[in-house]
PDB file of C-alpha atoms in Angstrom:
ATOM      1  CA  UNK A1036      54.749 152.997 106.763  1.00 44.00           C
ATOM      2  CA  UNK A1037      56.190 152.431 110.015  1.00 48.00           C
ATOM      3  CA  UNK A1038      53.403 150.388 111.241  1.00 45.00           C
ATOM      4  CA  UNK A1039      54.489 147.589 109.018  1.00 45.00           C
ATOM      5  CA  UNK A1040      57.674 147.278 111.066  1.00 45.00           C
ATOM      6  CA  UNK A1041      57.842 145.170 114.382  1.00 46.00           C
ATOM      7  CA  UNK A1042      58.732 147.331 117.210  1.00 47.00           C
ATOM      8  CA  UNK A1043      61.490 145.611 119.363  1.00 43.00           C
ATOM      9  CA  UNK A1044      60.376 146.797 122.685  1.00 44.00           C
ATOM     10  CA  UNK A1045      63.055 144.777 124.022  1.00 45.00           C
ATOM     11  CA  UNK A1046      62.320 141.630 122.122  1.00 43.00           C
ATOM     12  CA  UNK A1047      65.149 139.986 120.105  1.00 45.00           C
ATOM     13  CA  UNK A1048      64.173 139.461 116.447  1.00 42.00           C
ATOM     14  CA  UNK A1049      67.645 138.016 115.290  1.00 44.00           C
ATOM     15  CA  UNK A1050      67.159 135.042 113.190  1.00 44.00           C
ATOM     16  CA  UNK A1051      69.322 132.896 115.419  1.00 42.00           C
ATOM     17  CA  UNK A1052      66.980 133.386 118.425  1.00 44.00           C
ATOM     18  CA  UNK A1053      64.081 131.821 116.508  1.00 45.00           C
ATOM     19  CA  UNK A1054      62.573 128.293 117.304  1.00 47.00           C
ATOM     20  CA  UNK A1055      64.156 126.496 114.491  1.00 52.00           C
ATOM     21  CA  UNK A1056      63.604 122.992 113.125  1.00 50.00           C
ATOM     22  CA  UNK A1057      67.006 121.077 113.496  1.00 62.00           C
ATOM     23  CA  UNK A1058      68.604 120.628 109.932  1.00 60.00           C
ATOM     24  CA  UNK A1059      67.575 117.259 108.420  1.00 65.00           C
ATOM     25  CA  UNK A1060      64.579 116.673 110.853  1.00 86.00           C
ATOM     26  CA  UNK A1061      62.134 117.239 107.886  1.00 92.00           C
ATOM     27  CA  UNK A1062      62.704 115.307 104.478  1.00 92.00           C
ATOM     28  CA  UNK A1063      60.873 115.951 101.068  1.00 93.00           C
ATOM     29  CA  UNK A1064      60.235 112.865  99.389  1.00 95.00           C
ATOM     30  CA  UNK A1065      62.049 112.826  95.750  1.00 93.00           C
ATOM     31  CA  UNK A1066      59.339 110.802  94.442  1.00 93.00           C
ATOM     32  CA  UNK A1067      56.085 112.457  95.638  1.00 94.00           C
ATOM     33  CA  UNK A1068      57.109 115.440  97.244  1.00 93.00           C
ATOM     34  CA  UNK A1069      55.629 114.791 100.816  1.00 93.00           C
ATOM     35  CA  UNK A1070      57.223 116.309 103.503  1.00 94.00           C
ATOM     36  CA  UNK A1071      57.782 113.933 106.436  1.00 94.00           C
ATOM     37  CA  UNK A1072      59.541 114.024 109.761  1.00 93.00           C
ATOM     38  CA  UNK A1073      62.746 111.851 110.306  1.00 92.00           C
ATOM     39  CA  UNK A1074      61.099 110.356 113.302  1.00 92.00           C
ATOM     40  CA  UNK A1075      57.966 109.092 111.261  1.00 94.00           C
ATOM     41  CA  UNK A1076      60.258 107.888 108.476  1.00 94.00           C
ATOM     42  CA  UNK A1077      62.460 105.852 111.027  1.00 94.00           C
ATOM     43  CA  UNK A1078      59.307 104.347 112.393  1.00 94.00           C
ATOM     44  CA  UNK A1079      58.271 103.307 108.958  1.00 96.00           C
ATOM     45  CA  UNK A1080      61.621 101.648 107.826  1.00 96.00           C
ATOM     46  CA  UNK A1081      62.698 104.879 106.012  1.00 96.00           C
ATOM     47  CA  UNK A1082      59.970 104.283 103.279  1.00 96.00           C
ATOM     48  CA  UNK A1083      57.857 107.287 102.492  1.00 96.00           C
ATOM     49  CA  UNK A1084      54.287 106.665 103.908  1.00 94.00           C
ATOM     50  CA  UNK A1085      52.614 108.538 100.965  1.00 95.00           C
ATOM     51  CA  UNK A1086      54.185 106.741  97.960  1.00 95.00           C
ATOM     52  CA  UNK A1087      56.108 104.014  99.162  1.00 95.00           C
ATOM     53  CA  UNK A1088      59.707 105.654  97.985  1.00 96.00           C
ATOM     54  CA  UNK A1089      62.511 103.788  99.713  1.00 97.00           C
ATOM     55  CA  UNK A1090      65.059 106.052 101.368  1.00 96.00           C
ATOM     56  CA  UNK A1091      68.709 104.342 101.769  1.00 96.00           C
ATOM     57  CA  UNK A1092      69.330 102.314 104.614  1.00 97.00           C
ATOM     58  CA  UNK A1093      72.492 101.738 106.495  1.00 97.00           C
ATOM     59  CA  UNK A1094      74.074  98.238 106.524  1.00 97.00           C
ATOM     60  CA  UNK A1095      73.779  97.832 110.267  1.00 98.00           C
ATOM     61  CA  UNK A1096      70.128  98.912 109.785  1.00 97.00           C
ATOM     62  CA  UNK A1097      69.388  96.041 107.576  1.00 98.00           C
ATOM     63  CA  UNK A1098      70.987  93.584 110.007  1.00 98.00           C
ATOM     64  CA  UNK A1099      68.805  94.781 112.719  1.00 97.00           C
ATOM     65  CA  UNK A1100      65.815  94.569 110.516  1.00 98.00           C
ATOM     66  CA  UNK A1101      66.332  91.145 109.109  1.00 98.00           C
ATOM     67  CA  UNK A1102      67.406  89.146 112.093  1.00 98.00           C
ATOM     68  CA  UNK A1103      64.874  87.862 114.546  1.00 97.00           C
ATOM     69  CA  UNK A1104      64.281  90.731 117.645  1.00 96.00           C
ATOM     70  CA  UNK A1105      67.084  92.571 115.893  1.00 96.00           C
ATOM     71  CA  UNK A1106      69.692  90.492 117.704  1.00 97.00           C
ATOM     72  CA  UNK A1107      72.824  89.101 115.793  1.00 98.00           C
ATOM     73  CA  UNK A1108      76.535  88.690 116.491  1.00 98.00           C
ATOM     74  CA  UNK A1109      78.455  91.078 114.448  1.00 98.00           C
ATOM     75  CA  UNK A1110      81.837  89.917 112.815  1.00 98.00           C
ATOM     76  CA  UNK A1111      84.698  91.390 110.788  1.00 97.00           C
ATOM     77  CA  UNK A1112      84.735  94.862 112.228  1.00 97.00           C
ATOM     78  CA  UNK A1113      88.427  94.627 112.870  1.00 96.00           C
ATOM     79  CA  UNK A1114      89.407  94.627 109.101  1.00 97.00           C
ATOM     80  CA  UNK A1115      90.860  97.777 107.666  1.00 96.00           C
ATOM     81  CA  UNK A1116      91.889  98.844 104.207  1.00 94.00           C
ATOM     82  CA  UNK A1117      95.685  99.312 103.461  1.00 94.00           C
ATOM     83  CA  UNK A1118      97.049 101.397 100.492  1.00 95.00           C
ATOM     84  CA  UNK A1119      98.907  99.076  98.298  1.00 90.00           C
ATOM     85  CA  UNK A1120      99.249 101.415  95.234  1.00 94.00           C
ATOM     86  CA  UNK A1121     100.222 104.564  97.227  1.00 95.00           C
ATOM     87  CA  UNK A1122      96.686 106.067  95.426  1.00 96.00           C
ATOM     88  CA  UNK A1123      96.398 109.778  95.355  1.00 95.00           C
ATOM     89  CA  UNK A1124      93.311 111.563  93.722  1.00 91.00           C
ATOM     90  CA  UNK A1125      92.157 114.783  95.306  1.00 91.00           C
ATOM     91  CA  UNK A1126      93.828 113.516  98.520  1.00 93.00           C
ATOM     92  CA  UNK A1127      95.693 110.292  99.378  1.00 96.00           C
ATOM     93  CA  UNK A1128      93.798 107.212  99.782  1.00 97.00           C
ATOM     94  CA  UNK A1129      94.369 106.677 103.705  1.00 97.00           C
ATOM     95  CA  UNK A1130      92.987 110.204 104.298  1.00 97.00           C
ATOM     96  CA  UNK A1131      90.057 109.107 102.468  1.00 96.00           C
ATOM     97  CA  UNK A1132      89.777 105.929 104.586  1.00 97.00           C
ATOM     98  CA  UNK A1133      90.004 107.861 107.806  1.00 97.00           C
ATOM     99  CA  UNK A1134      87.536 110.450 106.687  1.00 97.00           C
ATOM    100  CA  UNK A1135      85.133 107.615 105.931  1.00 97.00           C
ATOM    101  CA  UNK A1136      85.746 105.876 109.228  1.00 97.00           C
ATOM    102  CA  UNK A1137      84.892 109.015 111.126  1.00 97.00           C
ATOM    103  CA  UNK A1138      81.879 110.036 109.077  1.00 96.00           C
ATOM    104  CA  UNK A1139      80.152 106.605 109.366  1.00 96.00           C
ATOM    105  CA  UNK A1140      81.497 104.825 112.442  1.00 97.00           C
ATOM    106  CA  UNK A1141      82.181 101.727 110.243  1.00 98.00           C
ATOM    107  CA  UNK A1142      85.570 100.154 109.341  1.00 97.00           C
ATOM    108  CA  UNK A1143      84.538  99.812 105.516  1.00 98.00           C
ATOM    109  CA  UNK A1144      81.587  99.670 102.944  1.00 98.00           C
ATOM    110  CA  UNK A1145      80.281  96.215 104.254  1.00 98.00           C
ATOM    111  CA  UNK A1146      79.216  94.751 107.730  1.00 98.00           C
ATOM    112  CA  UNK A1147      78.340  91.063 108.647  1.00 98.00           C
ATOM    113  CA  UNK A1148      76.646  89.454 111.163  1.00 98.00           C
ATOM    114  CA  UNK A1149      75.215  85.887 112.228  1.00 98.00           C
ATOM    115  CA  UNK A1150      71.790  85.236 113.903  1.00 98.00           C
ATOM    116  CA  UNK A1151      68.243  83.790 113.190  1.00 98.00           C
ATOM    117  CA  UNK A1152      65.956  84.625 110.626  1.00 98.00           C
ATOM    118  CA  UNK A1153      62.655  83.243 111.119  1.00 96.00           C
ATOM    119  CA  UNK A1154      64.198  80.717 113.415  1.00 96.00           C
ATOM    120  CA  UNK A1155      66.688  79.513 110.801  1.00 97.00           C
ATOM    121  CA  UNK A1156      70.528  80.101 111.402  1.00 97.00           C
ATOM    122  CA  UNK A1157      71.634  82.710 108.678  1.00 98.00           C
ATOM    123  CA  UNK A1158      74.794  84.696 107.864  1.00 98.00           C
ATOM    124  CA  UNK A1159      74.184  88.164 106.454  1.00 98.00           C
ATOM    125  CA  UNK A1160      76.249  90.655 104.977  1.00 98.00           C
ATOM    126  CA  UNK A1161      75.083  94.323 104.034  1.00 98.00           C
ATOM    127  CA  UNK A1162      76.913  96.995 101.988  1.00 98.00           C
ATOM    128  CA  UNK A1163      76.711 100.655 103.028  1.00 98.00           C
ATOM    129  CA  UNK A1164      76.808 103.347 100.160  1.00 97.00           C
ATOM    130  CA  UNK A1165      77.534 106.161 102.726  1.00 97.00           C
ATOM    131  CA  UNK A1166      81.161 104.644 103.150  1.00 98.00           C
ATOM    132  CA  UNK A1167      82.859 105.634  99.814  1.00 97.00           C
ATOM    133  CA  UNK A1168      79.915 105.055  97.891  1.00 96.00           C
ATOM    134  CA  UNK A1169      79.604 101.472  98.899  1.00 97.00           C
ATOM    135  CA  UNK A1170      82.824 100.718  96.690  1.00 97.00           C
ATOM    136  CA  UNK A1171      83.920  97.229  96.820  1.00 97.00           C
ATOM    137  CA  UNK A1172      87.746  96.849  97.873  1.00 97.00           C
ATOM    138  CA  UNK A1173      89.782  94.128  99.402  1.00 97.00           C
ATOM    139  CA  UNK A1174      88.073  94.565 102.840  1.00 98.00           C
ATOM    140  CA  UNK A1175      84.357  94.535 101.356  1.00 98.00           C
ATOM    141  CA  UNK A1176      85.421  91.626  99.350  1.00 98.00           C
ATOM    142  CA  UNK A1177      86.987  89.764 102.219  1.00 98.00           C
ATOM    143  CA  UNK A1178      83.833  90.490 104.474  1.00 98.00           C
ATOM    144  CA  UNK A1179      81.565  89.312 102.063  1.00 98.00           C
ATOM    145  CA  UNK A1180      83.693  86.230 101.395  1.00 98.00           C
ATOM    146  CA  UNK A1181      83.870  85.488 105.083  1.00 98.00           C
ATOM    147  CA  UNK A1182      80.255  85.693 105.638  1.00 98.00           C
ATOM    148  CA  UNK A1183      79.556  83.210 102.906  1.00 98.00           C
ATOM    149  CA  UNK A1184      82.311  80.824 104.546  1.00 98.00           C
ATOM    150  CA  UNK A1185      80.766  81.203 107.929  1.00 98.00           C
ATOM    151  CA  UNK A1186      77.348  80.015 106.056  1.00 98.00           C
ATOM    152  CA  UNK A1187      79.212  77.036 104.773  1.00 98.00           C
ATOM    153  CA  UNK A1188      81.066  76.016 107.978  1.00 97.00           C
ATOM    154  CA  UNK A1189      77.956  76.497 110.095  1.00 97.00           C
ATOM    155  CA  UNK A1190      75.339  75.250 107.824  1.00 96.00           C
ATOM    156  CA  UNK A1191      73.603  78.562 107.619  1.00 97.00           C
ATOM    157  CA  UNK A1192      71.506  80.288 104.937  1.00 98.00           C
ATOM    158  CA  UNK A1193      73.412  83.172 103.511  1.00 98.00           C
ATOM    159  CA  UNK A1194      71.993  86.763 102.586  1.00 98.00           C
ATOM    160  CA  UNK A1195      73.976  89.612 100.867  1.00 98.00           C
ATOM    161  CA  UNK A1196      72.490  93.038 100.661  1.00 98.00           C
ATOM    162  CA  UNK A1197      74.077  95.168  97.747  1.00 98.00           C
ATOM    163  CA  UNK A1198      74.266  98.899  97.561  1.00 97.00           C
ATOM    164  CA  UNK A1199      77.325 100.096  95.697  1.00 96.00           C
ATOM    165  CA  UNK A1200      78.710 102.135  93.001  1.00 93.00           C
ATOM    166  CA  UNK A1201      81.076  99.435  92.015  1.00 93.00           C
ATOM    167  CA  UNK A1202      84.721  98.608  92.390  1.00 94.00           C
ATOM    168  CA  UNK A1203      86.954 100.801  94.338  1.00 96.00           C
ATOM    169  CA  UNK A1204      89.184 102.420  91.786  1.00 93.00           C
ATOM    170  CA  UNK A1205      91.929 103.389  94.739  1.00 96.00           C
ATOM    171  CA  UNK A1206      92.707  99.660  94.884  1.00 96.00           C
ATOM    172  CA  UNK A1207      92.948  99.021  91.422  1.00 94.00           C
ATOM    173  CA  UNK A1208      93.017  95.524  90.080  1.00 95.00           C
ATOM    174  CA  UNK A1209      92.969  94.290  93.929  1.00 95.00           C
ATOM    175  CA  UNK A1210      89.320  95.462  93.921  1.00 96.00           C
ATOM    176  CA  UNK A1211      88.512  93.604  90.749  1.00 95.00           C
ATOM    177  CA  UNK A1212      89.803  90.375  92.260  1.00 96.00           C
ATOM    178  CA  UNK A1213      87.147  90.528  94.758  1.00 97.00           C
ATOM    179  CA  UNK A1214      84.395  89.460  92.093  1.00 97.00           C
ATOM    180  CA  UNK A1215      86.270  86.200  91.556  1.00 97.00           C
ATOM    181  CA  UNK A1216      86.882  85.598  95.271  1.00 97.00           C
ATOM    182  CA  UNK A1217      83.212  86.249  96.434  1.00 98.00           C
ATOM    183  CA  UNK A1218      81.786  84.187  93.390  1.00 98.00           C
ATOM    184  CA  UNK A1219      84.055  81.265  94.057  1.00 98.00           C
ATOM    185  CA  UNK A1220      82.939  81.083  97.797  1.00 98.00           C
ATOM    186  CA  UNK A1221      79.463  81.254  96.597  1.00 98.00           C
ATOM    187  CA  UNK A1222      79.991  78.136  94.234  1.00 98.00           C
ATOM    188  CA  UNK A1223      81.113  76.311  97.510  1.00 98.00           C
ATOM    189  CA  UNK A1224      77.841  77.366  99.037  1.00 98.00           C
ATOM    190  CA  UNK A1225      75.894  75.973  96.181  1.00 97.00           C
ATOM    191  CA  UNK A1226      77.834  72.811  96.365  1.00 97.00           C
ATOM    192  CA  UNK A1227      76.601  72.327 100.209  1.00 95.00           C
ATOM    193  CA  UNK A1228      73.033  72.886  99.194  1.00 95.00           C
ATOM    194  CA  UNK A1229      72.737  75.945 101.296  1.00 97.00           C
ATOM    195  CA  UNK A1230      70.401  78.960 100.061  1.00 97.00           C
ATOM    196  CA  UNK A1231      71.845  82.288  98.950  1.00 98.00           C
ATOM    197  CA  UNK A1232      69.481  84.984  98.818  1.00 98.00           C
ATOM    198  CA  UNK A1233      70.679  88.336  97.031  1.00 98.00           C
ATOM    199  CA  UNK A1234      68.949  91.545  97.771  1.00 98.00           C
ATOM    200  CA  UNK A1235      69.714  94.556  95.677  1.00 98.00           C
ATOM    201  CA  UNK A1236      68.789  97.929  96.880  1.00 98.00           C
ATOM    202  CA  UNK A1237      69.400 101.293  95.397  1.00 96.00           C
ATOM    203  CA  UNK A1238      71.961 101.525  93.772  1.00 95.00           C
ATOM    204  CA  UNK A1239      73.645  98.282  92.807  1.00 97.00           C
ATOM    205  CA  UNK A1240      76.125  98.662  89.920  1.00 95.00           C
ATOM    206  CA  UNK A1241      79.479  97.970  88.519  1.00 94.00           C
ATOM    207  CA  UNK A1242      81.400  95.010  89.759  1.00 95.00           C
ATOM    208  CA  UNK A1243      78.937  94.104  92.410  1.00 97.00           C
ATOM    209  CA  UNK A1244      76.307  93.614  89.909  1.00 96.00           C
ATOM    210  CA  UNK A1245      78.662  91.509  87.786  1.00 95.00           C
ATOM    211  CA  UNK A1246      79.559  89.182  90.701  1.00 96.00           C
ATOM    212  CA  UNK A1247      77.809  88.137  93.813  1.00 97.00           C
ATOM    213  CA  UNK A1248      74.866  90.557  93.297  1.00 97.00           C
ATOM    214  CA  UNK A1249      73.358  88.371  90.501  1.00 97.00           C
ATOM    215  CA  UNK A1250      74.302  85.103  91.613  1.00 97.00           C
ATOM    216  CA  UNK A1251      71.414  84.406  94.207  1.00 97.00           C
ATOM    217  CA  UNK A1252      69.358  81.223  94.214  1.00 97.00           C
ATOM    218  CA  UNK A1253      66.871  83.872  94.528  1.00 97.00           C
ATOM    219  CA  UNK A1254      67.624  87.600  93.377  1.00 98.00           C
ATOM    220  CA  UNK A1255      65.331  89.962  95.075  1.00 98.00           C
ATOM    221  CA  UNK A1256      65.267  93.813  94.896  1.00 98.00           C
ATOM    222  CA  UNK A1257      63.464  96.739  96.602  1.00 98.00           C
ATOM    223  CA  UNK A1258      61.087  98.842  94.771  1.00 97.00           C
ATOM    224  CA  UNK A1259      62.511 101.522  92.368  1.00 95.00           C
ATOM    225  CA  UNK A1260      66.144 100.293  92.730  1.00 97.00           C
ATOM    226  CA  UNK A1261      68.624 101.305  90.216  1.00 95.00           C
ATOM    227  CA  UNK A1262      70.453  97.999  89.153  1.00 96.00           C
ATOM    228  CA  UNK A1263      72.935  97.870  86.355  1.00 94.00           C
ATOM    229  CA  UNK A1264      76.624  97.444  85.275  1.00 92.00           C
ATOM    230  CA  UNK A1265      77.635 100.391  83.143  1.00 87.00           C
ATOM    231  CA  UNK A1266      75.517 103.668  83.295  1.00 80.00           C
ATOM    232  CA  UNK A1267      72.618 104.232  80.819  1.00 80.00           C
ATOM    233  CA  UNK A1268      74.822 107.048  78.939  1.00 83.00           C
ATOM    234  CA  UNK A1269      77.692 104.588  78.426  1.00 85.00           C
ATOM    235  CA  UNK A1270      75.365 101.807  77.033  1.00 88.00           C
ATOM    236  CA  UNK A1271      73.488 104.187  74.982  1.00 87.00           C
ATOM    237  CA  UNK A1272      76.686 105.545  73.306  1.00 90.00           C
ATOM    238  CA  UNK A1273      78.121 101.871  72.969  1.00 91.00           C
ATOM    239  CA  UNK A1274      75.062 100.271  71.124  1.00 90.00           C
ATOM    240  CA  UNK A1275      73.922 103.301  69.423  1.00 90.00           C
ATOM    241  CA  UNK A1276      70.293 102.997  70.542  1.00 89.00           C
ATOM    242  CA  UNK A1277      67.779 104.795  72.967  1.00 85.00           C
ATOM    243  CA  UNK A1278      67.131 102.793  75.966  1.00 86.00           C
ATOM    244  CA  UNK A1279      63.651 101.515  77.240  1.00 86.00           C
ATOM    245  CA  UNK A1280      61.716 103.574  79.831  1.00 80.00           C
ATOM    246  CA  UNK A1281      62.703 102.855  83.141  1.00 88.00           C
ATOM    247  CA  UNK A1282      65.819 101.124  82.153  1.00 89.00           C
ATOM    248  CA  UNK A1283      67.900  99.677  84.913  1.00 93.00           C
ATOM    249  CA  UNK A1284      64.971  99.828  87.541  1.00 95.00           C
ATOM    250  CA  UNK A1285      64.108  97.037  89.453  1.00 97.00           C
ATOM    251  CA  UNK A1286      60.751  96.787  88.191  1.00 96.00           C
ATOM    252  CA  UNK A1287      62.162  96.607  84.514  1.00 95.00           C
ATOM    253  CA  UNK A1288      64.573  93.780  85.379  1.00 95.00           C
ATOM    254  CA  UNK A1289      61.904  91.751  86.931  1.00 96.00           C
ATOM    255  CA  UNK A1290      59.997  91.959  83.593  1.00 95.00           C
ATOM    256  CA  UNK A1291      63.180  90.743  81.749  1.00 93.00           C
ATOM    257  CA  UNK A1292      63.890  87.977  84.353  1.00 95.00           C
ATOM    258  CA  UNK A1293      66.988  89.248  85.976  1.00 95.00           C
ATOM    259  CA  UNK A1294      65.419  89.708  89.133  1.00 97.00           C
ATOM    260  CA  UNK A1295      62.883  87.157  90.769  1.00 97.00           C
ATOM    261  CA  UNK A1296      60.779  89.434  92.881  1.00 97.00           C
ATOM    262  CA  UNK A1297      60.629  93.050  94.330  1.00 98.00           C
ATOM    263  CA  UNK A1298      59.932  93.131  98.073  1.00 98.00           C
ATOM    264  CA  UNK A1299      59.000  96.157  99.992  1.00 98.00           C
ATOM    265  CA  UNK A1300      61.336  96.598 103.037  1.00 97.00           C
ATOM    266  CA  UNK A1301      58.586  95.978 105.435  1.00 96.00           C
ATOM    267  CA  UNK A1302      58.005  92.663 103.916  1.00 97.00           C
ATOM    268  CA  UNK A1303      61.818  91.403 103.680  1.00 98.00           C
ATOM    269  CA  UNK A1304      61.803  89.496 106.915  1.00 97.00           C
ATOM    270  CA  UNK A1305      58.779  87.603 106.467  1.00 97.00           C
ATOM    271  CA  UNK A1306      59.700  87.028 103.028  1.00 97.00           C
ATOM    272  CA  UNK A1307      63.261  85.475 104.002  1.00 98.00           C
ATOM    273  CA  UNK A1308      61.697  83.442 106.756  1.00 96.00           C
ATOM    274  CA  UNK A1309      59.039  81.859 104.308  1.00 96.00           C
ATOM    275  CA  UNK A1310      61.751  81.361 101.895  1.00 96.00           C
ATOM    276  CA  UNK A1311      63.939  79.494 104.515  1.00 96.00           C
ATOM    277  CA  UNK A1312      60.953  77.523 105.459  1.00 95.00           C
ATOM    278  CA  UNK A1313      60.668  76.001 102.025  1.00 93.00           C
ATOM    279  CA  UNK A1314      64.467  75.592 101.468  1.00 91.00           C
ATOM    280  CA  UNK A1315      66.133  74.573 104.594  1.00 85.00           C
ATOM    281  CA  UNK A1316      65.650  71.225 106.381  1.00 67.00           C
ATOM    282  CA  UNK A1317      63.469  71.437 109.381  1.00 53.00           C
ATOM    283  CA  UNK A1318      66.052  70.267 111.662  1.00 47.00           C
ATOM    284  CA  UNK A1319      68.251  73.373 110.699  1.00 48.00           C
ATOM    285  CA  UNK A1320      65.470  75.658 112.473  1.00 45.00           C
ATOM    286  CA  UNK A1321      66.651  76.715 115.896  1.00 45.00           C
ATOM    287  CA  UNK A1322      63.884  77.037 118.751  1.00 42.00           C
ATOM    288  CA  UNK A1323      62.749  80.154 119.408  1.00 39.00           C
ATOM    289  CA  UNK A1324      64.087  79.757 123.096  1.00 36.00           C
ATOM    290  CA  UNK A1325      67.469  79.834 121.740  1.00 39.00           C
ATOM    291  CA  UNK A1326      67.250  83.461 120.405  1.00 38.00           C
ATOM    292  CA  UNK A1327      69.803  85.650 121.937  1.00 42.00           C
ATOM    293  CA  UNK A1328      69.053  88.951 123.872  1.00 42.00           C
ATOM    294  CA  UNK A1329      68.092  92.163 121.810  1.00 40.00           C
ATOM    295  CA  UNK A1330      71.312  93.699 121.644  1.00 47.00           C
ATOM    296  CA  UNK A1331      74.054  92.905 119.037  1.00 54.00           C
ATOM    297  CA  UNK A1332      77.222  91.082 120.259  1.00 59.00           C
ATOM    298  CA  UNK A1333      80.255  91.614 118.861  1.00 62.00           C
ATOM    299  CA  UNK A1334      83.000  89.113 117.848  1.00 63.00           C
ATOM    300  CA  UNK A1335      86.429  89.200 116.312  1.00 52.00           C
ATOM    301  CA  UNK A1336      87.107  86.890 113.397  1.00 52.00           C
TER     302      UNK A1336
END
């Protein structure tokens, strides 16, 4: 049976010498199973071209997507968490923070920026799930609160994009206090008559859902996003009843009136632009000539 064997004849057959596709270049859609290249997904805003499944997008990715020409000034990148509780689980909290910084290139699980959306001045804060599960600690709460105050001080619309596993347990009660702080700042925004649009992406859970994520003048969600407070198992055991099909999905919450509209990622900027046209005074829209260059500037707050 030697004729079944490949003769070397000086040709290396080691697996390492084969022309292999880089790891992660091809992705299999968890919804429909379609295999798509990373490049094609990025060209399609990380949305499956076959079924519309929305892959996770980074916080900075949302800023670039939503601001006109992808141009914005970034704020609050100088904020960093401390360890007030000397918290240790599998490793000390400072080591976990350092690892997350290196992994993501971020300073914490939220980023913020100002710029124009459809020609309207806007302040946007976006969470990032890759940084400790998008958990809300003191820096996340401060970043979001500052983004809201910036909208108040500069007469801007405010947008917050949520993706989070909830409060950050390593900061204890300090994390829970961010729910009140962000909500209080949004109350001031409402008093000024400036619009707040909340966009919930997958997943939006815990204290984030229980505070700013559900306080929008308009609550939007991406298709298929998991949105809720406690997990389905906890709720089922608490109420002693089976939960409805697709419980805690964006589609279910639209039917129940908790979410106003589901907006595919490719339509987000146009949707926000149209909403701001309706909600903001005409003299608040900046002329197109005032748009900054294509690269994001950075500022220290």
